[in-house]
């Protein structure tokens, strides 16, 4: 048997567990996996022209456990049953063995893939020869033909370069260039490639605070502001009863990754924002490039002692249309921070063991969560918006019914905010 000496990884997980509250739309993953047996069977080989071996394999698969059922039962990272244990069956359970192998690895991903955070964490932790590429695409497809054509083109080229070097010994310069290449996205269909030696690249952290409104840019529950001015008032908050019909649509990055939506396409988020709490900057005076991992701090309470908080980063054009950029999600009862068992790039890490789960108190509690990384240019004249939702009907389970009434605090003692990694450009509202 030949030893594998190089791998090209389109999507790879560091911690095989969902973000609390972020289960994908039900029922599609097992169907998609079954497609490989039924509609896309393995081709016949010379030793088995009648296809006996694939049929035998499919019969063996009939007793496989249901993916959604088993993983849905694993509510915490220390979940352990004979069939499924997060720490035993996830890639992180074999992390040391993977690292010791030192197999040359090319991590290949996209800004809208559900595994993009994992891709950069693998790059940070991996010990073998490696490269990282992040394009302006999701896990599967998008309706932009030019973007998808570039993806297919680069996917083929980079695979050949990588395997030609490691398997054929062709000195093609693949290791002479920067180890990381990523797309800087301007508007949809407009992007450019850049390179860096480390992730995240050098940026300046800029903290923007959630504040009072009105911005006049959206008909949301509160229409709050977002600026570099720290709150000075002693008591201030925005309150709303979670609308369980709130959704980011049925063609999200989550649907796209499990095959429920072959093409990822987010709607204009104005309708979503109208059912949520929003915090929006004034129009930008110059282009603002956010590259890296935005980190959000929310001070909250909930009438139900728990709540899900979906935080969207959006770009709003002069006509008021709001475009999805990235997001993060955290169930408030899983807010306890812990030290990650790998280099987590300094990002907040919720261990999510059963013993870590705590109901929300009467007093404001602090939630800290990172959004999936991005490299996006917020154009001059546009606005940057942070939207806080309490539900995402088509992409996550409900935390409770009746829905909770939540408060997001924005006072001097409890200043909710977002830390943006700024690569270039001026601060919003400056």
Short mmCIF file of C-alpha atoms in Angstrom, two decimals:
data_model
loop_
_atom_site.label_atom_id
_atom_site.label_comp_id
_atom_site.label_asym_id
_atom_site.label_seq_id
_atom_site.Cartn_x
_atom_site.Cartn_y
_atom_site.Cartn_z
CA UNK A 1 0.00 0.00 0.00
CA UNK A 2 1.34 3.43 -0.94
CA UNK A 3 1.66 6.00 1.83
CA UNK A 4 -0.31 9.24 1.32
CA UNK A 5 2.25 12.01 1.12
CA UNK A 6 0.11 15.08 0.40
CA UNK A 7 -3.48 16.19 0.88
CA UNK A 8 -5.66 18.96 -0.55
CA UNK A 9 -8.43 19.82 1.89
CA UNK A 10 -11.50 21.70 0.52
CA UNK A 11 -13.10 21.86 4.01
CA UNK A 12 -11.76 20.56 7.30
CA UNK A 13 -13.00 20.73 10.88
CA UNK A 14 -10.95 21.43 14.00
CA UNK A 15 -13.78 20.91 16.49
CA UNK A 16 -16.57 18.74 15.15
CA UNK A 17 -19.38 20.33 17.12
CA UNK A 18 -21.98 22.94 16.15
CA UNK A 19 -22.08 26.37 17.67
CA UNK A 20 -24.71 26.24 20.42
CA UNK A 21 -28.07 26.95 18.85
CA UNK A 22 -26.74 26.79 15.29
CA UNK A 23 -28.09 23.46 14.08
CA UNK A 24 -28.67 23.48 10.34
CA UNK A 25 -32.04 22.98 8.70
CA UNK A 26 -33.24 19.46 9.44
CA UNK A 27 -33.57 16.45 7.22
CA UNK A 28 -31.15 17.20 4.40
CA UNK A 29 -27.77 15.83 5.50
CA UNK A 30 -28.69 12.11 5.51
CA UNK A 31 -30.47 12.58 2.17
CA UNK A 32 -27.34 14.15 0.69
CA UNK A 33 -25.12 11.34 1.98
CA UNK A 34 -27.51 8.77 0.54
CA UNK A 35 -27.18 10.45 -2.85
CA UNK A 36 -23.63 9.13 -3.09
CA UNK A 37 -24.97 5.60 -2.79
CA UNK A 38 -28.05 5.89 -4.98
CA UNK A 39 -27.58 8.61 -7.60
CA UNK A 40 -23.80 8.84 -7.72
CA UNK A 41 -22.62 5.23 -7.33
CA UNK A 42 -18.97 4.34 -7.53
CA UNK A 43 -17.83 3.45 -11.08
CA UNK A 44 -17.15 -0.16 -11.98
CA UNK A 45 -13.56 -1.36 -11.86
CA UNK A 46 -11.81 -4.07 -13.85
CA UNK A 47 -11.93 -6.53 -10.96
CA UNK A 48 -15.68 -5.96 -10.39
CA UNK A 49 -17.35 -5.05 -13.67
CA UNK A 50 -20.74 -6.26 -12.37
CA UNK A 51 -20.69 -3.79 -9.47
CA UNK A 52 -20.99 -6.44 -6.75
CA UNK A 53 -18.73 -4.62 -4.28
CA UNK A 54 -20.63 -1.27 -4.37
CA UNK A 55 -23.93 -3.11 -3.82
CA UNK A 56 -22.46 -4.94 -0.85
CA UNK A 57 -21.21 -1.66 0.56
CA UNK A 58 -24.66 -0.07 0.21
CA UNK A 59 -26.23 -3.00 2.06
CA UNK A 60 -23.73 -2.47 4.88
CA UNK A 61 -24.75 1.19 5.03
CA UNK A 62 -28.42 0.34 5.66
CA UNK A 63 -27.80 -0.07 9.40
CA UNK A 64 -25.74 3.09 9.78
CA UNK A 65 -26.97 5.37 12.54
CA UNK A 66 -28.88 8.49 11.64
CA UNK A 67 -26.52 11.47 11.53
CA UNK A 68 -29.06 14.10 12.59
CA UNK A 69 -30.45 11.95 15.39
CA UNK A 70 -27.06 11.08 16.88
CA UNK A 71 -25.47 14.48 16.56
CA UNK A 72 -28.67 16.19 17.68
CA UNK A 73 -28.48 14.24 20.93
CA UNK A 74 -24.97 15.52 21.60
CA UNK A 75 -25.94 18.79 23.22
CA UNK A 76 -22.58 19.38 24.90
CA UNK A 77 -18.93 18.83 23.97
CA UNK A 78 -18.47 16.27 26.74
CA UNK A 79 -21.35 14.16 25.35
CA UNK A 80 -20.20 10.52 25.26
CA UNK A 81 -22.16 7.43 24.25
CA UNK A 82 -21.03 4.18 22.60
CA UNK A 83 -22.15 5.55 19.24
CA UNK A 84 -20.96 9.15 19.49
CA UNK A 85 -18.53 11.07 21.67
CA UNK A 86 -17.52 14.51 20.48
CA UNK A 87 -14.01 14.32 21.91
CA UNK A 88 -13.41 10.79 20.60
CA UNK A 89 -15.01 10.93 17.16
CA UNK A 90 -14.24 14.52 16.16
CA UNK A 91 -10.96 15.42 14.42
CA UNK A 92 -9.83 17.30 17.53
CA UNK A 93 -9.78 13.97 19.36
CA UNK A 94 -6.99 12.83 17.03
CA UNK A 95 -5.26 16.21 16.83
CA UNK A 96 -1.86 15.07 18.11
CA UNK A 97 -1.74 12.10 15.72
CA UNK A 98 -2.71 14.37 12.83
CA UNK A 99 -0.02 16.88 13.74
CA UNK A 100 2.66 14.24 14.16
CA UNK A 101 1.98 12.88 10.66
CA UNK A 102 3.20 16.19 9.14
CA UNK A 103 1.61 15.35 5.79
CA UNK A 104 1.82 18.37 3.45
CA UNK A 105 -1.64 19.96 3.49
CA UNK A 106 -3.28 22.62 1.32
CA UNK A 107 -6.32 24.06 3.13
CA UNK A 108 -8.86 25.38 0.61
CA UNK A 109 -11.99 27.23 1.70
CA UNK A 110 -14.29 30.23 1.14
CA UNK A 111 -15.46 33.20 3.19
CA UNK A 112 -19.06 31.93 3.07
CA UNK A 113 -18.23 28.31 3.88
CA UNK A 114 -19.43 27.11 7.28
CA UNK A 115 -15.92 25.71 7.88
CA UNK A 116 -13.89 28.85 7.18
CA UNK A 117 -13.07 29.44 10.85
CA UNK A 118 -11.89 25.85 11.10
CA UNK A 119 -9.68 26.27 8.02
CA UNK A 120 -7.71 29.15 9.55
CA UNK A 121 -7.49 27.33 12.89
CA UNK A 122 -6.08 24.26 11.14
CA UNK A 123 -3.50 26.47 9.45
CA UNK A 124 -2.53 28.01 12.78
CA UNK A 125 -2.17 24.65 14.53
CA UNK A 126 -0.85 22.35 11.80
CA UNK A 127 2.84 21.38 11.93
CA UNK A 128 3.44 20.04 8.45
CA UNK A 129 4.20 21.93 5.22
CA UNK A 130 1.04 23.80 4.31
CA UNK A 131 -0.77 26.51 2.39
CA UNK A 132 -4.14 28.21 2.81
CA UNK A 133 -6.48 29.61 0.17
CA UNK A 134 -9.77 31.41 0.92
CA UNK A 135 -11.97 32.55 -1.95
CA UNK A 136 -15.11 34.68 -2.19
CA UNK A 137 -17.39 31.63 -2.28
CA UNK A 138 -19.37 29.26 0.00
CA UNK A 139 -19.07 25.51 0.50
CA UNK A 140 -20.91 24.68 -2.73
CA UNK A 141 -22.29 27.06 -5.35
CA UNK A 142 -23.32 30.68 -5.84
CA UNK A 143 -25.38 32.24 -8.66
CA UNK A 144 -22.36 34.30 -9.86
CA UNK A 145 -21.03 32.42 -12.94
CA UNK A 146 -17.76 34.36 -13.10
CA UNK A 147 -16.98 33.64 -9.46
CA UNK A 148 -17.78 29.95 -9.80
CA UNK A 149 -15.71 29.72 -12.99
CA UNK A 150 -12.72 31.17 -11.14
CA UNK A 151 -13.27 28.77 -8.28
CA UNK A 152 -13.26 25.74 -10.59
CA UNK A 153 -10.24 27.07 -12.46
CA UNK A 154 -8.17 27.76 -9.35
CA UNK A 155 -9.27 24.54 -7.67
CA UNK A 156 -7.84 22.51 -10.56
CA UNK A 157 -4.67 24.56 -10.88
CA UNK A 158 -3.80 24.56 -7.18
CA UNK A 159 -4.42 20.83 -6.83
CA UNK A 160 -2.11 20.10 -9.74
CA UNK A 161 0.61 22.42 -8.45
CA UNK A 162 0.42 20.92 -4.96
CA UNK A 163 0.48 17.28 -6.03
CA UNK A 164 3.02 17.87 -8.82
CA UNK A 165 5.43 19.22 -6.23
CA UNK A 166 4.89 16.64 -3.48
CA UNK A 167 4.12 13.50 -5.50
CA UNK A 168 6.11 14.07 -8.69
CA UNK A 169 8.95 16.19 -7.36
CA UNK A 170 8.34 19.01 -9.86
CA UNK A 171 9.93 22.21 -8.60
CA UNK A 172 7.12 24.58 -9.64
CA UNK A 173 7.63 27.26 -6.98
CA UNK A 174 4.48 26.42 -5.01
CA UNK A 175 6.38 26.81 -1.74
CA UNK A 176 8.32 29.89 -2.81
CA UNK A 177 5.29 32.17 -2.59
CA UNK A 178 3.35 33.44 0.42
CA UNK A 179 1.65 30.57 2.27
CA UNK A 180 -1.76 32.31 2.43
CA UNK A 181 -3.81 33.78 -0.40
CA UNK A 182 -7.28 35.21 0.17
CA UNK A 183 -9.91 37.19 -1.70
CA UNK A 184 -10.69 40.74 -0.60
CA UNK A 185 -14.37 41.19 -1.46
CA UNK A 186 -15.70 44.56 -2.62
CA UNK A 187 -19.23 44.27 -3.97
CA UNK A 188 -20.73 40.91 -5.02
CA UNK A 189 -18.92 39.83 -8.16
CA UNK A 190 -15.98 42.17 -7.47
CA UNK A 191 -12.95 40.84 -5.59
CA UNK A 192 -9.16 40.83 -5.68
CA UNK A 193 -6.57 38.39 -4.39
CA UNK A 194 -3.92 39.27 -1.85
CA UNK A 195 -1.28 37.33 0.07
CA UNK A 196 0.08 37.20 3.59
CA UNK A 197 2.58 35.15 5.57
CA UNK A 198 0.41 34.74 8.66
CA UNK A 199 -3.21 34.76 9.75
CA UNK A 200 -4.68 37.07 10.71
CA UNK A 201 -2.74 39.66 8.70
CA UNK A 202 -1.64 42.87 10.34
CA UNK A 203 -4.68 44.98 11.20
CA UNK A 204 -5.76 47.71 13.60
CA UNK A 205 -8.50 46.86 16.08
CA UNK A 206 -11.36 49.37 16.14
CA UNK A 207 -14.07 49.16 18.77
CA UNK A 208 -17.56 50.39 17.92
CA UNK A 209 -20.22 50.69 20.59
CA UNK A 210 -23.93 49.95 20.34
CA UNK A 211 -25.76 53.18 20.99
CA UNK A 212 -29.10 54.98 20.76
CA UNK A 213 -30.75 55.92 17.47
CA UNK A 214 -32.13 56.79 15.26
CA UNK A 215 -29.93 56.14 12.26
CA UNK A 216 -32.89 56.66 9.91
CA UNK A 217 -31.67 53.79 7.73
CA UNK A 218 -34.00 50.95 8.75
CA UNK A 219 -37.44 50.32 10.24
CA UNK A 220 -36.18 47.90 12.90
CA UNK A 221 -37.32 47.40 16.48
CA UNK A 222 -34.97 50.12 17.74
CA UNK A 223 -32.90 51.56 14.81
CA UNK A 224 -29.89 52.11 17.06
CA UNK A 225 -26.54 53.66 16.26
CA UNK A 226 -23.02 52.24 16.05
CA UNK A 227 -20.03 54.50 16.69
CA UNK A 228 -16.65 54.84 18.39
CA UNK A 229 -18.25 56.89 21.18
CA UNK A 230 -18.33 54.88 24.41
CA UNK A 231 -21.64 55.13 26.26
CA UNK A 232 -21.70 57.51 29.22
CA UNK A 233 -25.24 57.00 30.52
CA UNK A 234 -25.70 54.92 33.66
CA UNK A 235 -28.66 52.88 32.43
CA UNK A 236 -29.61 52.14 28.82
CA UNK A 237 -30.86 49.10 26.97
CA UNK A 238 -32.94 47.98 24.00
CA UNK A 239 -35.72 45.47 24.64
CA UNK A 240 -37.75 43.30 22.32
CA UNK A 241 -39.79 40.13 22.29
CA UNK A 242 -38.07 37.67 19.99
CA UNK A 243 -39.94 37.16 16.72
CA UNK A 244 -39.70 33.44 15.92
CA UNK A 245 -40.43 34.09 12.23
CA UNK A 246 -37.10 35.90 11.83
CA UNK A 247 -34.91 34.18 9.23
CA UNK A 248 -31.88 34.71 7.04
CA UNK A 249 -33.55 32.61 4.36
CA UNK A 250 -33.43 29.10 2.97
CA UNK A 251 -30.33 29.59 0.82
CA UNK A 252 -27.92 30.45 3.62
CA UNK A 253 -24.33 29.30 4.05
CA UNK A 254 -25.72 26.56 6.34
CA UNK A 255 -28.22 25.24 3.77
CA UNK A 256 -25.55 25.45 1.10
CA UNK A 257 -23.09 23.30 3.05
CA UNK A 258 -25.50 20.40 3.58
CA UNK A 259 -26.89 20.38 0.06
CA UNK A 260 -30.28 21.95 0.88
CA UNK A 261 -29.45 24.99 -1.27
CA UNK A 262 -27.13 24.26 -4.22
CA UNK A 263 -26.59 28.02 -4.59
CA UNK A 264 -26.06 30.29 -1.60
CA UNK A 265 -28.05 33.51 -1.98
CA UNK A 266 -28.99 35.76 0.92
CA UNK A 267 -31.99 38.06 0.48
CA UNK A 268 -31.96 41.80 1.08
CA UNK A 269 -31.87 41.69 4.88
CA UNK A 270 -34.17 44.69 5.44
CA UNK A 271 -37.10 42.42 6.28
CA UNK A 272 -34.94 40.43 8.67
CA UNK A 273 -33.61 43.60 10.27
CA UNK A 274 -37.16 44.90 10.76
CA UNK A 275 -37.81 42.03 13.21
CA UNK A 276 -34.55 42.53 15.10
CA UNK A 277 -32.37 44.97 16.99
CA UNK A 278 -30.08 46.93 14.66
CA UNK A 279 -27.11 49.24 15.20
CA UNK A 280 -25.94 51.19 12.16
CA UNK A 281 -23.13 53.65 11.48
CA UNK A 282 -23.53 56.92 9.58
CA UNK A 283 -22.49 56.72 5.90
CA UNK A 284 -18.76 55.98 5.63
CA UNK A 285 -16.55 58.83 4.51
CA UNK A 286 -14.07 56.44 2.87
CA UNK A 287 -13.69 52.75 2.11
CA UNK A 288 -13.26 50.54 5.18
CA UNK A 289 -11.70 47.07 4.83
CA UNK A 290 -12.49 44.54 7.54
CA UNK A 291 -10.12 41.56 7.39
CA UNK A 292 -10.11 38.96 10.14
CA UNK A 293 -12.41 37.94 12.95
CA UNK A 294 -14.87 40.54 14.32
CA UNK A 295 -15.52 39.95 18.02
CA UNK A 296 -18.81 41.01 19.62
CA UNK A 297 -19.54 41.68 23.29
CA UNK A 298 -23.18 41.81 24.37
CA UNK A 299 -24.55 42.50 27.85
CA UNK A 300 -27.96 40.82 28.01
CA UNK A 301 -30.87 39.55 30.09
CA UNK A 302 -33.78 37.32 29.10
CA UNK A 303 -37.23 36.69 30.52
CA UNK A 304 -36.76 32.95 29.89
CA UNK A 305 -33.32 32.68 31.58
CA UNK A 306 -31.88 31.71 28.21
CA UNK A 307 -31.90 32.99 24.64
CA UNK A 308 -30.10 32.57 21.33
CA UNK A 309 -28.21 35.56 19.98
CA UNK A 310 -27.53 35.65 16.25
CA UNK A 311 -25.29 38.58 15.34
CA UNK A 312 -25.04 39.61 11.68
CA UNK A 313 -22.53 41.99 10.15
CA UNK A 314 -24.08 43.73 7.14
CA UNK A 315 -23.29 46.39 4.55
CA UNK A 316 -26.08 48.88 3.79
CA UNK A 317 -26.11 50.81 0.50
CA UNK A 318 -27.48 54.37 0.05
CA UNK A 319 -30.89 52.97 -0.99
CA UNK A 320 -31.18 51.04 2.29
CA UNK A 321 -30.58 47.56 0.90
CA UNK A 322 -28.71 45.46 3.46
CA UNK A 323 -26.20 42.79 2.37
CA UNK A 324 -25.06 39.84 4.46
CA UNK A 325 -21.32 39.81 5.24
CA UNK A 326 -20.83 37.36 8.13
CA UNK A 327 -22.33 36.20 11.41
CA UNK A 328 -21.82 34.56 14.79
CA UNK A 329 -24.22 32.81 17.16
CA UNK A 330 -24.20 31.94 20.84
CA UNK A 331 -26.78 30.41 23.16
CA UNK A 332 -26.59 32.54 26.30
CA UNK A 333 -26.51 29.57 28.69
CA UNK A 334 -23.29 28.42 26.96
CA UNK A 335 -21.52 31.77 27.51
CA UNK A 336 -18.84 30.52 29.96
CA UNK A 337 -15.37 31.07 28.49
CA UNK A 338 -12.60 28.49 28.70
CA UNK A 339 -9.12 27.85 27.34
CA UNK A 340 -9.25 26.09 24.00
CA UNK A 341 -7.29 22.82 23.63
CA UNK A 342 -5.58 24.33 20.56
CA UNK A 343 -4.26 27.74 19.54
CA UNK A 344 -7.52 29.60 19.08
CA UNK A 345 -5.96 32.82 17.72
CA UNK A 346 -6.98 34.62 20.89
CA UNK A 347 -10.66 34.28 19.98
CA UNK A 348 -13.32 33.59 22.63
CA UNK A 349 -13.88 29.88 23.20
CA UNK A 350 -16.94 28.35 24.81
CA UNK A 351 -16.12 24.82 25.98
CA UNK A 352 -19.85 23.96 26.19
CA UNK A 353 -19.57 21.11 28.65
CA UNK A 354 -22.77 20.18 30.47
CA UNK A 355 -21.31 21.60 33.68
CA UNK A 356 -20.66 24.95 31.95
CA UNK A 357 -24.31 25.63 31.15
CA UNK A 358 -25.76 28.42 33.29
CA UNK A 359 -29.12 30.19 33.12
CA UNK A 360 -29.05 33.93 32.72
CA UNK A 361 -29.30 35.91 35.96
CA UNK A 362 -31.52 38.91 36.61
CA UNK A 363 -28.53 41.24 36.24
CA UNK A 364 -26.91 41.80 32.83
CA UNK A 365 -24.62 38.95 31.79
CA UNK A 366 -21.71 39.29 29.35
CA UNK A 367 -21.61 37.29 26.11
CA UNK A 368 -18.47 37.29 23.97
CA UNK A 369 -18.49 35.68 20.54
CA UNK A 370 -16.47 35.85 17.34
CA UNK A 371 -18.03 36.16 13.92
CA UNK A 372 -16.80 34.01 11.05
CA UNK A 373 -13.78 35.71 9.47
CA UNK A 374 -14.14 37.84 6.38
CA UNK A 375 -12.22 40.21 4.16
CA UNK A 376 -14.76 42.77 2.99
CA UNK A 377 -14.56 46.35 1.77
CA UNK A 378 -17.36 48.51 3.14
CA UNK A 379 -17.62 51.19 0.47
CA UNK A 380 -17.61 54.92 1.03
CA UNK A 381 -21.17 56.20 1.28
CA UNK A 382 -22.37 52.85 2.60
CA UNK A 383 -23.09 51.97 6.22
CA UNK A 384 -21.93 49.17 8.48
CA UNK A 385 -24.68 47.46 10.48
CA UNK A 386 -24.72 45.02 13.37
CA UNK A 387 -28.02 43.15 13.67
CA UNK A 388 -28.94 41.15 16.78
CA UNK A 389 -31.60 38.49 16.19
CA UNK A 390 -33.16 36.11 18.71
CA UNK A 391 -34.12 33.47 16.16
CA UNK A 392 -33.24 32.21 12.69
CA UNK A 393 -36.23 30.05 11.84
CA UNK A 394 -34.88 28.30 8.75
CA UNK A 395 -31.35 27.72 10.04
CA UNK A 396 -31.52 26.93 13.76
CA UNK A 397 -33.75 25.36 16.36
CA UNK A 398 -35.94 27.49 18.63
CA UNK A 399 -34.63 28.06 22.14
CA UNK A 400 -38.13 28.40 23.63
CA UNK A 401 -41.77 28.91 22.82
CA UNK A 402 -43.24 31.26 23.93
CA UNK A 403 -40.30 33.38 22.81
CA UNK A 404 -38.25 35.29 25.37
CA UNK A 405 -38.16 39.01 25.83
CA UNK A 406 -34.50 40.04 25.76
CA UNK A 407 -32.62 43.17 26.64
CA UNK A 408 -29.33 44.27 25.08
CA UNK A 409 -27.57 46.78 27.32
CA UNK A 410 -25.53 49.75 26.09
CA UNK A 411 -24.61 51.72 29.22
CA UNK A 412 -21.34 52.86 30.75
CA UNK A 413 -21.35 49.86 33.09
CA UNK A 414 -22.48 47.41 30.40
CA UNK A 415 -21.12 48.65 27.04
CA UNK A 416 -22.06 46.25 24.25
CA UNK A 417 -19.69 46.57 21.30
CA UNK A 418 -17.96 45.02 18.31
CA UNK A 419 -14.18 44.88 17.72
CA UNK A 420 -13.40 45.18 14.02
CA UNK A 421 -10.03 44.22 12.51
CA UNK A 422 -9.36 47.11 10.12
CA UNK A 423 -6.90 46.53 7.31
CA UNK A 424 -7.16 49.98 5.75
CA UNK A 425 -9.47 52.99 5.53
CA UNK A 426 -11.06 55.33 8.02
CA UNK A 427 -13.23 54.58 11.01
CA UNK A 428 -16.97 54.69 10.42
CA UNK A 429 -18.49 57.93 11.48
CA UNK A 430 -15.13 59.64 11.94
#
